[in-house]
C-alpha atoms as an extended CHARMM CRD file, in Angstrom:
* protein
*
        88  EXT
         1         1  MET       CA             15.3340000000     -140.7330000000       -7.9900000000  PROA      1               0.0000000000
         2         2  ASP       CA             15.3180000000     -141.8800000000      -11.4760000000  PROA      2               0.0000000000
         3         3  ASP       CA             16.1130000000     -139.0790000000      -13.9310000000  PROA      3               0.0000000000
         4         4  ASP       CA             16.1560000000     -141.2730000000      -17.2150000000  PROA      4               0.0000000000
         5         5  ALA       CA             12.8570000000     -140.0090000000      -18.5400000000  PROA      5               0.0000000000
         6         6  GLU       CA             13.6860000000     -141.1480000000      -22.1950000000  PROA      6               0.0000000000
         7         7  GLU       CA             13.1920000000     -144.7760000000      -21.2630000000  PROA      7               0.0000000000
         8         8  TYR       CA              9.7190000000     -144.0640000000      -20.0980000000  PROA      8               0.0000000000
         9         9  LEU       CA              8.9360000000     -142.0360000000      -23.2820000000  PROA      9               0.0000000000
        10        10  ASP       CA             10.0940000000     -144.6490000000      -25.7000000000  PROA      10              0.0000000000
        11        11  PRO       CA              7.2910000000     -145.6460000000      -28.2100000000  PROA      11              0.0000000000
        12        12  GLU       CA              8.2380000000     -149.2670000000      -28.1450000000  PROA      12              0.0000000000
        13        13  TYR       CA              7.0980000000     -149.5910000000      -24.7090000000  PROA      13              0.0000000000
        14        14  ASP       CA              4.0230000000     -147.3940000000      -24.9190000000  PROA      14              0.0000000000
        15        15  ASP       CA              1.1500000000     -149.9100000000      -25.2550000000  PROA      15              0.0000000000
        16        16  VAL       CA             -1.3970000000     -147.1980000000      -25.6220000000  PROA      16              0.0000000000
        17        17  ALA       CA              0.2710000000     -145.5480000000      -28.7250000000  PROA      17              0.0000000000
        18        18  ALA       CA              0.6160000000     -149.0250000000      -30.2590000000  PROA      18              0.0000000000
        19        19  ALA       CA             -2.9910000000     -149.7700000000      -29.7930000000  PROA      19              0.0000000000
        20        20  GLY       CA             -4.3240000000     -146.4110000000      -30.9680000000  PROA      20              0.0000000000
        21        21  GLY       CA             -3.8350000000     -146.3010000000      -34.6900000000  PROA      21              0.0000000000
        22        22  GLY       CA             -7.3590000000     -145.8570000000      -35.6010000000  PROA      22              0.0000000000
        23        23  GLU       CA             -8.3510000000     -149.4980000000      -34.8810000000  PROA      23              0.0000000000
        24        24  PRO       CA            -12.0410000000     -150.1980000000      -34.1490000000  PROA      24              0.0000000000
        25        25  LEU       CA            -13.4000000000     -150.9560000000      -30.6070000000  PROA      25              0.0000000000
        26        26  PRO       CA            -13.2680000000     -154.6370000000      -29.6640000000  PROA      26              0.0000000000
        27        27  GLY       CA            -16.7880000000     -156.0210000000      -29.3730000000  PROA      27              0.0000000000
        28        28  PRO       CA            -20.0980000000     -156.1380000000      -31.2460000000  PROA      28              0.0000000000
        29        29  PHE       CA            -20.7240000000     -152.3160000000      -31.4290000000  PROA      29              0.0000000000
        30        30  ALA       CA            -19.0480000000     -149.5340000000      -33.2130000000  PROA      30              0.0000000000
        31        31  LEU       CA            -18.1860000000     -146.1690000000      -31.4130000000  PROA      31              0.0000000000
        32        32  SER       CA            -20.9860000000     -144.3940000000      -33.2230000000  PROA      32              0.0000000000
        33        33  GLN       CA            -23.4670000000     -147.0610000000      -32.1300000000  PROA      33              0.0000000000
        34        34  LEU       CA            -22.2590000000     -146.7560000000      -28.4480000000  PROA      34              0.0000000000
        35        35  VAL       CA            -22.4260000000     -142.9930000000      -28.4750000000  PROA      35              0.0000000000
        36        36  THR       CA            -25.8910000000     -142.8630000000      -29.9640000000  PROA      36              0.0000000000
        37        37  GLY       CA            -27.0250000000     -145.7800000000      -27.6860000000  PROA      37              0.0000000000
        38        38  ILE       CA            -25.8820000000     -144.0400000000      -24.4700000000  PROA      38              0.0000000000
        39        39  HSD       CA            -27.7970000000     -140.8800000000      -25.4380000000  PROA      39              0.0000000000
        40        40  VAL       CA            -31.0400000000     -142.7810000000      -26.1750000000  PROA      40              0.0000000000
        41        41  LEU       CA            -30.6520000000     -144.8830000000      -22.8970000000  PROA      41              0.0000000000
        42        42  ALA       CA            -30.3100000000     -141.6210000000      -20.9260000000  PROA      42              0.0000000000
        43        43  ALA       CA            -33.3000000000     -140.1850000000      -22.6410000000  PROA      43              0.0000000000
        44        44  ALA       CA            -35.2030000000     -143.3110000000      -21.8430000000  PROA      44              0.0000000000
        45        45  ALA       CA            -34.1100000000     -143.1840000000      -18.1220000000  PROA      45              0.0000000000
        46        46  VAL       CA            -35.6210000000     -139.5830000000      -17.9860000000  PROA      46              0.0000000000
        47        47  THR       CA            -38.9140000000     -140.7060000000      -19.5200000000  PROA      47              0.0000000000
        48        48  PRO       CA            -40.6110000000     -142.1490000000      -16.3940000000  PROA      48              0.0000000000
        49        49  PHE       CA            -39.9970000000     -138.9800000000      -14.5490000000  PROA      49              0.0000000000
        50        50  PHE       CA            -41.5500000000     -137.0890000000      -17.5340000000  PROA      50              0.0000000000
        51        51  LEU       CA            -44.6480000000     -139.4500000000      -17.5270000000  PROA      51              0.0000000000
        52        52  LEU       CA            -45.0700000000     -138.9380000000      -13.6750000000  PROA      52              0.0000000000
        53        53  ALA       CA            -44.7990000000     -135.0540000000      -13.9830000000  PROA      53              0.0000000000
        54        54  LEU       CA            -47.4280000000     -135.3040000000      -16.8840000000  PROA      54              0.0000000000
        55        55  ARG       CA            -49.6560000000     -137.4580000000      -14.6480000000  PROA      55              0.0000000000
        56        56  ASN       CA            -49.4010000000     -134.9700000000      -11.7500000000  PROA      56              0.0000000000
        57        57  GLY       CA            -50.1210000000     -131.9740000000      -14.0090000000  PROA      57              0.0000000000
        58        58  ASP       CA            -46.8930000000     -130.2190000000      -13.2650000000  PROA      58              0.0000000000
        59        59  VAL       CA            -46.5550000000     -128.4100000000      -16.5360000000  PROA      59              0.0000000000
        60        60  PRO       CA            -43.1010000000     -126.6070000000      -15.9390000000  PROA      60              0.0000000000
        61        61  GLN       CA            -41.4740000000     -129.9210000000      -15.0640000000  PROA      61              0.0000000000
        62        62  VAL       CA            -43.0650000000     -131.6100000000      -18.0520000000  PROA      62              0.0000000000
        63        63  VAL       CA            -41.6800000000     -128.9300000000      -20.4600000000  PROA      63              0.0000000000
        64        64  THR       CA            -38.2780000000     -129.0510000000      -18.9280000000  PROA      64              0.0000000000
        65        65  LEU       CA            -38.0160000000     -132.9030000000      -19.0240000000  PROA      65              0.0000000000
        66        66  ALA       CA            -39.4600000000     -133.0080000000      -22.5400000000  PROA      66              0.0000000000
        67        67  ALA       CA            -36.8320000000     -130.3610000000      -23.7270000000  PROA      67              0.0000000000
        68        68  LEU       CA            -34.2110000000     -132.6280000000      -21.9170000000  PROA      68              0.0000000000
        69        69  ILE       CA            -35.3390000000     -135.8040000000      -23.6610000000  PROA      69              0.0000000000
        70        70  VAL       CA            -35.4190000000     -134.0810000000      -27.1060000000  PROA      70              0.0000000000
        71        71  MET       CA            -31.9070000000     -132.5260000000      -26.6190000000  PROA      71              0.0000000000
        72        72  LEU       CA            -30.4210000000     -135.9330000000      -25.5030000000  PROA      72              0.0000000000
        73        73  VAL       CA            -31.7070000000     -137.5930000000      -28.5370000000  PROA      73              0.0000000000
        74        74  LEU       CA            -30.5640000000     -134.7490000000      -30.8590000000  PROA      74              0.0000000000
        75        75  ALA       CA            -27.0240000000     -134.7570000000      -29.2080000000  PROA      75              0.0000000000
        76        76  GLY       CA            -26.9750000000     -138.5500000000      -29.5980000000  PROA      76              0.0000000000
        77        77  VAL       CA            -27.7490000000     -138.3970000000      -33.3190000000  PROA      77              0.0000000000
        78        78  TYR       CA            -25.1960000000     -135.6340000000      -34.0330000000  PROA      78              0.0000000000
        79        79  THR       CA            -22.4390000000     -137.1730000000      -31.9110000000  PROA      79              0.0000000000
        80        80  GLY       CA            -23.1240000000     -140.4480000000      -33.5870000000  PROA      80              0.0000000000
        81        81  ARG       CA            -22.5480000000     -138.8500000000      -36.9500000000  PROA      81              0.0000000000
        82        82  ILE       CA            -19.2680000000     -137.2570000000      -35.8470000000  PROA      82              0.0000000000
        83        83  ALA       CA            -18.1830000000     -140.5010000000      -34.4410000000  PROA      83              0.0000000000
        84        84  ARG       CA            -19.1070000000     -142.3690000000      -37.6820000000  PROA      84              0.0000000000
        85        85  ARG       CA            -16.9050000000     -140.0570000000      -39.7600000000  PROA      85              0.0000000000
        86        86  ARG       CA            -13.9280000000     -140.8220000000      -37.2870000000  PROA      86              0.0000000000
        87        87  GLU       CA            -14.2700000000     -144.5620000000      -37.5460000000  PROA      87              0.0000000000
        88        88  PRO       CA            -11.8270000000     -146.4300000000      -39.8670000000  PROA      88              0.0000000000
């Protein structure tokens, strides 16, 4: 068994710590755009179920799904703002 833990904790060999440093994400989107987009896509994925419940006249399910859609969009806006403040 190897007891030399110092070798594994050396920051020179730590690729994750070296890459951290507040650098932006690689790719065309910023973190705030990704966070907001995922929330909006999740709300869009719930929308067909909302419309189906509305068409069937299931009022409790319509209210629940409408509240879920609104909360997803609001959470996306707020978490997007928080992520934007943390971007370099």
